[in-house]
Amino acid sequence: MNMIKIIINIFLIVFMMPFSGFADNLIKKPNVAGQFYSGNPQQLSSQIQSFLDTSPLPEESRHVEILIAPHAGYIYSGHIAARAFKYASPNTYKTVIILAPSHYYGFSEAAVWDKGGYETPLGTLEVDEDFTARLISGDPLFIVDPAAFEREHALEVELPFIRTVFPDAKIVPVIMGQMGFDACEQAARAINEVIGDRKDVLVVISSDMSHFHDDATARRMDAEAIKTIEAADAKRLWQQCALRRLELCGFIPVTTAMLLAKERGLELKVLTYGNSGDVTGDKSNVVGYSSIVFYRGKDTGTGQVEQGEGSLTLGQKRRLIEIAKQTIDLYVREKRIFDVTETDPRLQKVEGAFVTIHKRGKLRGCIGNIIGQQPLFLTVRDMAVSASANDPRFNPVLPDELKDIDIEVSVLSTPYRAKSPDEIQMGVHGVIVRRGWHQGVFLPQVATETGWDRETFLSQLCAHKAGLPPDAWRDPGTELNIFTATVFSEHDVHE
């Protein structure tokens, strides 16, 4: 009898080992590190950064809520995936949901890795357990099934990009099984319900396009698929892929994304398309890839952008004014730099900013950094020192002036080149004029304070800031870059 019990116990232990491993170890180990992408942290980080460095930023402020990126080996599709992640990079996200197809595991639900984290060579991404719990409890379509993740690469390949671009975000890893169109609708509704009105959630859709056709055939098929996505015809995309007339290995996550985008009122932009033949030179047997983003809104026309694209809460504005004020006081009185730390992720974002000092309503100093080179709170601190002591137009601020000064902070969006001077809106856009070694900048509020029209504004900018002829802005060889600014003063942040 004892021998029978021993045999049964051994059998149970052996039988349960794969499953207890998942239960005991909540950190999912990578499946394809060293295959689809480098397993060496330094090499991987360098490769991803090179992809991002060659990807352009959006010309306008866009709050990306969903992106589609490929999941092939990085040598084939990494540069295309980087386009979508770079486009979304100006935004701040606390949660990133990844919807990926199942290549190996047959099931008809959506499996969630609901606890712990997901390991990558660049570090472990923490699971947003509150979000996963709400998703699973809110709809029976979402289940916990670790076996769905055992071999899958489609989700994993997106994680090093997420770790690089959004290092502080938690993740919601989801593998989607063989789901019908109605189930895609159900999944989109459930995800939308949990997201609610949050603006700090990004949904990453993992999908390649056509597989193993010649270049011409692949491009025809993929162009039709992209056209269907642009037309927001989710049902047709699902049907045509189910019939194999179109090919996206992640057509179920893509269909779900299209339905979610419709629920959330999003627009879309196709960023780029290519195939493996572009890299290998072999056009006979290619796999297609695309980067697509779904976004909400753009600049509001007031110099501020929607929450999630970079806007600041009242508390965050108050904190930046406080940093600037304490910095100026300490530096003017004691010539010491304010040693400040900050835990707010929004204020840790790398951004450009100006600090302006007024004394009894008159300009007393203004210095800024147009392109962010360090976290915003440190940019504000350093520009506060410069505005009080290093503006060449003024003598340094003296201690007995401190009681009479007011502080204004301008947080800048990423500049982009204007297509023509007509694009510049007075009171909304700041402008950087550049030709050769000559450069000058006006903040958006300059037009408001002076009442200048566009022609006067640009002429004054050229002549008095850049040392150019007043009409240099009319020359096509003169570069006009524009940006918006969130501007606030001490008076704006009082209760």
Coordinates of C-alpha atoms in Angstrom, one line a residue:
M1 CA 0.0 0.0 0.0
N2 CA 2.8 2.4 0.9
M3 CA 4.6 1.6 -2.3
I4 CA 1.4 2.4 -4.3
K5 CA 1.2 5.8 -2.5
I6 CA 4.8 6.5 -3.3
I7 CA 4.3 5.7 -7.0
I8 CA 1.2 7.9 -7.1
N9 CA 3.0 10.8 -5.4
I10 CA 5.9 10.5 -7.8
F11 CA 3.5 10.5 -10.8
L12 CA 1.7 13.5 -9.5
I13 CA 5.0 15.4 -8.9
V14 CA 6.2 14.6 -12.4
F15 CA 2.8 15.4 -14.0
M16 CA 2.5 18.8 -12.2
M17 CA 6.1 20.0 -12.7
P18 CA 5.5 22.1 -15.8
F19 CA 2.4 23.7 -14.3
S20 CA 3.7 24.3 -10.8
G21 CA 6.7 26.0 -12.5
F22 CA 4.4 28.6 -13.8
A23 CA 2.6 28.9 -10.5
D24 CA 5.8 29.2 -8.4
N25 CA 7.7 31.4 -10.8
L26 CA 5.6 34.4 -11.9
I27 CA 8.4 35.8 -14.0
K28 CA 8.0 34.6 -17.6
K29 CA 11.4 33.7 -19.1
P30 CA 12.0 34.7 -22.8
N31 CA 11.5 32.1 -25.5
V32 CA 13.5 33.7 -28.4
A33 CA 16.2 35.9 -26.9
G34 CA 19.3 35.2 -28.9
Q35 CA 17.2 34.1 -31.9
F36 CA 14.7 36.9 -33.0
Y37 CA 16.8 39.5 -31.2
S38 CA 20.1 39.6 -29.4
G39 CA 20.3 38.1 -25.9
N40 CA 23.2 40.4 -25.1
P41 CA 21.9 43.5 -23.2
Q42 CA 24.4 45.9 -24.7
Q43 CA 24.0 44.6 -28.2
L44 CA 20.2 44.6 -28.0
S45 CA 20.1 48.1 -26.5
S46 CA 22.4 49.5 -29.1
Q47 CA 20.4 47.9 -32.0
I48 CA 17.1 49.2 -30.7
Q49 CA 18.5 52.7 -30.2
S50 CA 19.9 52.7 -33.7
F51 CA 16.5 51.8 -35.1
L52 CA 14.9 54.6 -33.0
D53 CA 17.5 57.2 -33.9
T54 CA 16.7 56.8 -37.6
S55 CA 12.9 57.0 -37.1
P56 CA 11.3 60.4 -37.3
L57 CA 9.1 62.0 -34.6
P58 CA 5.6 63.1 -35.6
E59 CA 5.3 66.5 -37.1
E60 CA 2.3 67.3 -34.9
S61 CA 1.3 66.3 -31.3
R62 CA -0.5 63.0 -31.4
H63 CA -1.8 61.0 -28.5
V64 CA -1.3 57.5 -29.7
E65 CA -3.6 54.9 -28.0
I66 CA -2.9 51.9 -30.3
L67 CA 0.0 50.9 -32.5
I68 CA 0.6 48.0 -34.8
A69 CA 4.2 46.7 -35.1
P70 CA 5.7 43.6 -36.7
H71 CA 7.3 40.7 -34.7
A72 CA 9.8 39.2 -37.0
G73 CA 13.5 39.0 -36.3
Y74 CA 14.9 42.4 -35.6
I75 CA 17.3 42.3 -38.6
Y76 CA 14.2 42.0 -40.8
S77 CA 11.5 44.2 -39.2
G78 CA 13.1 46.0 -36.2
H79 CA 13.4 49.3 -38.2
I80 CA 9.7 49.1 -39.1
A81 CA 8.6 48.4 -35.5
A82 CA 10.7 51.3 -34.3
R83 CA 8.7 53.7 -36.4
A84 CA 5.5 53.1 -34.4
F85 CA 7.3 53.1 -31.0
K86 CA 9.1 56.3 -31.9
Y87 CA 5.9 58.0 -33.1
A88 CA 4.3 57.2 -29.7
S89 CA 7.4 58.1 -27.7
P90 CA 6.5 61.7 -26.8
N91 CA 3.6 60.4 -24.8
T92 CA 3.6 59.0 -21.2
Y93 CA 2.0 55.6 -20.5
K94 CA 1.6 53.8 -17.2
T95 CA 0.2 50.6 -18.8
V96 CA 1.0 48.9 -22.1
I97 CA -1.4 46.2 -23.3
I98 CA 0.2 43.8 -25.8
L99 CA -2.2 41.8 -28.0
A100 CA -0.4 39.1 -29.9
P101 CA -1.6 36.1 -32.0
S102 CA -1.1 32.5 -31.0
H103 CA 1.2 30.7 -33.5
Y104 CA 1.5 27.3 -31.7
Y105 CA -1.3 26.9 -29.1
G106 CA -4.8 26.1 -30.2
F107 CA -7.6 27.7 -28.1
S108 CA -10.5 30.1 -28.7
E109 CA -10.1 32.6 -25.8
A110 CA -7.6 35.3 -24.9
A111 CA -4.9 34.2 -22.5
V112 CA -3.5 36.7 -20.0
W113 CA -0.2 36.5 -18.1
D114 CA -1.9 38.0 -15.0
K115 CA 0.8 38.2 -12.4
G116 CA 4.5 38.9 -11.9
G117 CA 6.5 40.0 -14.9
Y118 CA 8.1 39.2 -18.2
E119 CA 11.8 38.9 -18.4
T120 CA 13.9 40.5 -21.2
P121 CA 17.7 40.9 -21.6
L122 CA 17.0 44.6 -20.8
G123 CA 15.2 43.9 -17.5
T124 CA 11.9 42.6 -16.4
L125 CA 8.7 44.3 -17.2
E126 CA 6.2 44.3 -14.3
V127 CA 2.6 43.1 -15.0
D128 CA -0.1 45.6 -14.2
E129 CA -2.0 43.1 -11.9
D130 CA -4.8 45.5 -11.1
F131 CA -5.6 45.8 -14.9
T132 CA -5.3 42.1 -15.6
A133 CA -7.5 41.2 -12.6
R134 CA -10.2 43.7 -13.8
L135 CA -9.9 42.3 -17.4
I136 CA -10.3 38.7 -16.3
S137 CA -13.1 39.3 -13.9
G138 CA -14.9 41.5 -16.3
D139 CA -15.2 39.1 -19.2
P140 CA -15.0 35.3 -19.4
L141 CA -13.2 35.6 -22.8
F142 CA -10.1 36.5 -20.9
I143 CA -8.5 33.6 -19.1
V144 CA -5.4 32.6 -17.3
D145 CA -3.6 29.9 -19.4
P146 CA 0.2 29.9 -19.0
A147 CA 0.5 27.2 -21.7
A148 CA -0.4 29.8 -24.4
F149 CA 2.9 31.6 -23.6
E150 CA 5.2 28.6 -23.5
R151 CA 6.5 28.9 -27.1
E152 CA 5.0 32.1 -28.4
H153 CA 7.4 34.8 -29.8
A154 CA 4.9 37.3 -31.2
L155 CA 4.3 39.0 -27.8
E156 CA 7.8 38.7 -26.6
V157 CA 9.4 40.4 -29.5
E158 CA 7.6 43.7 -28.7
L159 CA 8.9 43.8 -25.1
P160 CA 12.4 45.1 -25.6
F161 CA 11.0 48.1 -27.5
I162 CA 8.5 48.7 -24.7
R163 CA 11.3 48.4 -22.1
T164 CA 13.4 50.9 -24.0
V165 CA 10.8 53.5 -24.9
F166 CA 8.5 53.3 -21.9
P167 CA 10.7 51.9 -19.2
D168 CA 8.4 52.8 -16.3
A169 CA 5.2 51.3 -17.8
K170 CA 3.6 48.1 -16.5
I171 CA 2.4 45.6 -19.1
V172 CA -0.7 43.5 -19.7
P173 CA 0.4 40.5 -21.9
V174 CA -2.4 38.9 -23.9
I175 CA -2.2 36.0 -26.4
M176 CA -5.3 35.8 -28.6
G177 CA -6.5 32.4 -29.8
Q178 CA -8.6 31.5 -32.8
M179 CA -11.4 33.9 -32.2
G180 CA -14.4 34.7 -34.4
F181 CA -15.4 38.2 -35.3
D182 CA -18.0 38.4 -32.5
A183 CA -15.3 37.4 -30.0
C184 CA -13.1 40.2 -31.3
E185 CA -16.0 42.7 -30.8
Q186 CA -16.4 41.3 -27.3
A187 CA -12.7 41.6 -26.6
A188 CA -12.6 45.2 -27.8
R189 CA -15.6 46.1 -25.6
A190 CA -14.0 44.5 -22.5
I191 CA -10.6 46.2 -23.0
N192 CA -12.3 49.6 -23.6
E193 CA -14.3 49.1 -20.4
V194 CA -11.2 48.6 -18.3
I195 CA -9.3 51.5 -20.0
G196 CA -12.2 53.8 -19.5
D197 CA -11.2 57.5 -19.7
R198 CA -7.5 56.8 -18.9
K199 CA -5.1 58.6 -21.3
D200 CA -2.0 56.7 -20.1
V201 CA -2.7 53.3 -21.7
L202 CA -1.1 52.2 -24.9
V203 CA -2.3 49.1 -26.8
V204 CA 0.5 47.4 -28.8
I205 CA -0.7 45.0 -31.6
S206 CA 1.8 42.4 -32.8
S207 CA 1.4 41.3 -36.4
D208 CA 3.3 40.6 -39.5
M209 CA 1.6 40.8 -42.9
S210 CA 1.7 38.4 -46.0
H211 CA 4.0 35.4 -45.7
F212 CA 6.2 33.8 -48.4
H213 CA 5.0 35.2 -51.6
D214 CA 7.1 36.9 -54.3
D215 CA 7.6 40.7 -53.8
A216 CA 5.0 41.8 -56.3
T217 CA 2.3 39.5 -54.9
A218 CA 3.1 40.4 -51.3
R219 CA 2.9 44.1 -52.0
R220 CA -0.5 43.7 -53.8
M221 CA -1.9 41.7 -50.9
D222 CA -0.5 44.0 -48.2
A223 CA -1.7 47.1 -50.0
E224 CA -5.2 45.7 -50.0
A225 CA -5.0 44.8 -46.3
I226 CA -3.7 48.3 -45.4
K227 CA -6.5 49.8 -47.5
T228 CA -9.0 47.8 -45.6
I229 CA -7.5 48.9 -42.3
E230 CA -7.6 52.5 -43.4
A231 CA -11.2 52.1 -44.4
A232 CA -11.9 50.9 -40.8
D233 CA -13.7 47.8 -42.2
A234 CA -12.9 45.4 -39.4
K235 CA -15.4 42.8 -40.5
R236 CA -14.0 42.6 -44.0
L237 CA -10.5 42.4 -42.7
W238 CA -11.4 39.5 -40.5
Q239 CA -13.4 37.7 -43.2
Q240 CA -10.7 38.1 -45.9
C241 CA -8.0 36.9 -43.6
A242 CA -10.1 34.0 -42.5
L243 CA -10.5 33.0 -46.1
R244 CA -6.7 33.5 -46.7
R245 CA -7.4 36.2 -49.4
L246 CA -5.5 38.6 -47.2
E247 CA -2.7 37.6 -44.7
L248 CA -1.9 39.0 -41.3
C249 CA -0.7 36.5 -38.8
G250 CA -2.1 38.8 -36.1
F251 CA -5.4 39.5 -37.9
I252 CA -7.4 38.7 -34.8
P253 CA -5.5 41.3 -32.6
V254 CA -5.6 43.7 -35.6
T255 CA -9.4 43.3 -35.9
T256 CA -9.8 43.8 -32.2
A257 CA -7.6 47.0 -32.5
M258 CA -9.8 48.4 -35.3
L259 CA -12.9 47.7 -33.2
L260 CA -11.4 49.3 -30.1
A261 CA -10.3 52.3 -32.2
K262 CA -13.9 52.8 -33.4
E263 CA -15.2 52.6 -29.8
R264 CA -12.7 55.2 -28.7
G265 CA -13.1 57.5 -31.8
L266 CA -9.5 57.3 -33.0
E267 CA -8.0 58.2 -36.3
L268 CA -5.1 56.3 -37.9
K269 CA -1.9 56.8 -39.8
V270 CA 0.1 54.3 -41.8
L271 CA 3.7 55.1 -41.0
T272 CA 5.7 52.7 -43.2
Y273 CA 5.6 49.4 -45.1
G274 CA 8.3 47.0 -46.2
N275 CA 9.1 43.4 -46.5
S276 CA 12.0 41.1 -45.8
G277 CA 13.2 41.3 -49.4
D278 CA 14.1 44.9 -48.7
V279 CA 16.7 43.7 -46.3
T280 CA 17.9 40.3 -47.8
G281 CA 17.6 41.3 -51.4
D282 CA 15.7 38.0 -52.1
K283 CA 12.4 39.1 -53.7
S284 CA 11.1 35.6 -54.4
N285 CA 9.9 34.7 -50.9
V286 CA 9.1 37.6 -48.6
V287 CA 7.2 38.5 -45.4
G288 CA 5.5 41.9 -45.2
Y289 CA 5.6 44.3 -42.3
S290 CA 3.9 47.6 -41.5
S291 CA 3.8 50.2 -38.7
I292 CA 0.4 51.8 -38.1
V293 CA -0.7 54.1 -35.3
F294 CA -4.2 55.0 -34.0
Y295 CA -4.4 58.4 -32.2
R296 CA -6.7 60.8 -30.6
G297 CA -6.7 64.5 -31.4
K298 CA -3.9 66.9 -31.8
D299 CA -2.9 70.4 -30.6
T300 CA -5.9 72.1 -29.1
G301 CA -5.1 75.5 -30.6
T302 CA -4.4 77.0 -27.2
G303 CA -0.8 76.2 -27.0
Q304 CA -1.5 73.2 -24.8
V305 CA -2.1 69.6 -25.8
E306 CA -4.4 66.9 -24.5
Q307 CA -3.6 65.1 -21.3
G308 CA -1.4 62.1 -22.2
E309 CA 0.4 64.0 -25.0
G310 CA 2.3 66.1 -22.5
S311 CA -0.1 68.3 -20.6
L312 CA 0.5 69.0 -16.9
T313 CA -1.9 68.8 -14.0
L314 CA -2.3 71.8 -11.7
G315 CA -0.2 70.0 -9.1
Q316 CA 2.6 69.3 -11.6
K317 CA 2.6 73.0 -12.7
R318 CA 2.7 74.1 -9.0
R319 CA 5.7 71.8 -8.4
L320 CA 7.6 73.2 -11.3
I321 CA 7.0 76.8 -10.2
E322 CA 8.1 75.8 -6.7
I323 CA 11.3 74.3 -8.1
A324 CA 12.0 77.4 -10.1
K325 CA 11.3 79.7 -7.2
Q326 CA 13.4 77.8 -4.7
T327 CA 16.2 77.5 -7.2
I328 CA 16.3 81.3 -7.9
D329 CA 16.1 82.2 -4.2
L330 CA 18.9 79.8 -3.2
Y331 CA 21.2 80.7 -6.1
V332 CA 20.7 84.5 -5.8
R333 CA 21.2 84.5 -2.0
E334 CA 24.0 81.8 -1.7
K335 CA 25.2 81.0 -5.2
R336 CA 24.2 77.3 -4.5
I337 CA 22.4 75.0 -6.9
F338 CA 19.2 73.6 -5.5
D339 CA 19.6 69.8 -5.0
V340 CA 16.2 68.6 -6.0
T341 CA 14.8 65.1 -6.6
E342 CA 11.5 64.2 -8.2
T343 CA 9.5 60.9 -8.3
D344 CA 6.6 62.1 -10.6
P345 CA 7.1 60.2 -13.9
R346 CA 5.6 63.1 -15.8
L347 CA 8.1 65.5 -14.4
Q348 CA 10.9 63.0 -15.2
K349 CA 10.1 63.1 -18.9
V350 CA 12.9 64.6 -21.0
E351 CA 11.5 67.9 -22.4
G352 CA 12.6 71.5 -23.3
A353 CA 11.5 74.4 -21.2
F354 CA 12.0 78.2 -20.7
V355 CA 11.9 80.0 -17.4
T356 CA 11.0 83.7 -17.6
I357 CA 11.4 86.2 -14.7
H358 CA 9.3 89.4 -14.6
K359 CA 9.9 92.3 -12.1
R360 CA 6.8 94.4 -11.5
G361 CA 5.5 93.3 -14.9
K362 CA 8.7 93.9 -16.9
L363 CA 11.0 91.3 -18.3
R364 CA 13.9 90.6 -16.0
G365 CA 15.4 87.5 -17.6
C366 CA 14.4 84.6 -19.9
I367 CA 16.5 81.6 -20.8
G368 CA 15.4 78.2 -22.1
N369 CA 16.4 74.9 -23.6
I370 CA 14.3 74.2 -26.8
I371 CA 15.2 70.5 -27.1
G372 CA 15.0 68.5 -23.9
Q373 CA 18.3 67.0 -22.8
Q374 CA 17.4 66.0 -19.2
P375 CA 14.2 65.4 -17.1
L376 CA 11.8 68.3 -17.1
F377 CA 12.2 69.2 -13.4
L378 CA 16.0 69.5 -13.9
T379 CA 15.6 71.5 -17.1
V380 CA 13.4 74.0 -15.1
R381 CA 15.9 74.1 -12.3
D382 CA 18.8 74.8 -14.6
M383 CA 17.0 77.4 -16.7
A384 CA 15.9 79.2 -13.5
V385 CA 19.5 79.6 -12.6
S386 CA 20.4 80.9 -16.1
A387 CA 17.4 83.2 -16.3
S388 CA 18.4 84.8 -12.9
A389 CA 22.1 85.1 -13.6
N390 CA 23.1 84.5 -17.2
D391 CA 20.7 86.4 -19.5
P392 CA 23.2 88.6 -21.4
R393 CA 20.5 91.4 -21.6
F394 CA 20.3 91.9 -17.9
N395 CA 22.5 92.1 -14.8
P396 CA 22.1 89.1 -12.4
V397 CA 19.1 89.3 -10.1
L398 CA 20.0 90.7 -6.6
P399 CA 18.7 89.5 -3.3
D400 CA 16.7 92.6 -2.6
E401 CA 14.8 92.1 -5.9
L402 CA 13.5 88.7 -5.0
K403 CA 10.3 90.0 -3.3
D404 CA 9.3 91.8 -6.5
I405 CA 9.8 89.1 -9.1
D406 CA 7.3 86.7 -10.7
I407 CA 8.2 83.4 -12.4
E408 CA 6.7 81.9 -15.5
V409 CA 7.5 78.5 -16.9
S410 CA 7.0 77.4 -20.5
V411 CA 7.1 73.6 -21.3
L412 CA 7.7 73.0 -24.9
S413 CA 6.5 70.4 -27.4
T414 CA 8.9 68.9 -29.9
P415 CA 9.6 71.4 -32.7
Y416 CA 8.9 70.4 -36.3
R417 CA 9.5 72.2 -39.6
A418 CA 6.6 74.3 -40.9
K419 CA 5.5 73.6 -44.4
S420 CA 5.0 77.4 -45.0
P421 CA 4.8 80.6 -42.9
D422 CA 1.0 80.4 -43.3
E423 CA 1.0 77.3 -40.9
I424 CA 2.2 79.5 -38.0
Q425 CA -0.6 80.6 -35.7
M426 CA 0.0 83.7 -33.6
G427 CA -0.3 83.1 -29.9
V428 CA -0.3 79.3 -30.5
H429 CA 3.1 78.6 -32.1
G430 CA 6.6 79.5 -31.0
V431 CA 9.0 79.7 -33.9
I432 CA 12.7 78.9 -34.3
V433 CA 14.3 80.6 -37.3
R434 CA 17.5 79.1 -38.7
R435 CA 19.7 79.8 -41.6
G436 CA 23.4 78.7 -41.6
W437 CA 24.9 79.7 -38.2
H438 CA 22.1 82.2 -37.5
Q439 CA 19.3 81.1 -35.2
G440 CA 16.7 82.8 -33.1
V441 CA 13.5 81.8 -31.2
F442 CA 10.3 83.5 -30.0
L443 CA 8.0 81.8 -27.6
P444 CA 4.2 81.7 -28.4
Q445 CA 3.4 84.4 -25.8
V446 CA 5.6 87.0 -27.6
A447 CA 2.8 87.5 -30.2
T448 CA 0.2 87.8 -27.4
E449 CA 2.2 90.3 -25.4
T450 CA 3.1 92.5 -28.4
G451 CA 0.0 92.1 -30.5
W452 CA 2.2 91.6 -33.6
D453 CA 0.8 90.1 -36.8
R454 CA 2.6 87.1 -38.4
E455 CA 4.7 89.3 -40.7
T456 CA 5.9 91.6 -38.0
F457 CA 6.5 88.6 -35.6
L458 CA 8.7 86.8 -38.2
S459 CA 10.5 90.0 -39.2
Q460 CA 11.3 90.9 -35.6
L461 CA 12.5 87.3 -35.0
C462 CA 14.8 87.4 -38.0
A463 CA 16.2 90.8 -37.4
H464 CA 16.5 91.0 -33.6
K465 CA 17.0 87.3 -32.5
A466 CA 18.8 85.7 -35.4
G467 CA 20.8 88.6 -36.9
L468 CA 19.2 88.0 -40.3
P469 CA 17.6 90.5 -42.7
P470 CA 14.0 91.2 -41.6
D471 CA 12.6 89.4 -44.7
A472 CA 14.8 86.3 -44.4
W473 CA 11.8 84.3 -43.3
R474 CA 10.4 84.6 -46.9
D475 CA 13.5 82.9 -48.3
P476 CA 12.8 79.1 -48.9
G477 CA 16.3 78.5 -47.7
T478 CA 15.4 79.8 -44.2
E479 CA 14.2 77.0 -41.9
L480 CA 11.1 77.8 -39.8
N481 CA 10.5 75.3 -37.0
I482 CA 7.4 75.6 -34.9
F483 CA 6.3 74.3 -31.5
T484 CA 3.7 74.8 -28.9
A485 CA 4.1 75.7 -25.2
T486 CA 2.2 75.1 -22.0
V487 CA 2.7 78.4 -20.2
F488 CA 1.9 79.1 -16.6
S489 CA 3.0 81.5 -13.9
E490 CA 2.9 81.7 -10.1
H491 CA -0.5 83.4 -10.3
D492 CA -1.9 80.5 -12.4
V493 CA -1.1 77.8 -9.9
H494 CA -2.6 79.4 -6.8
E495 CA -5.6 77.6 -5.4

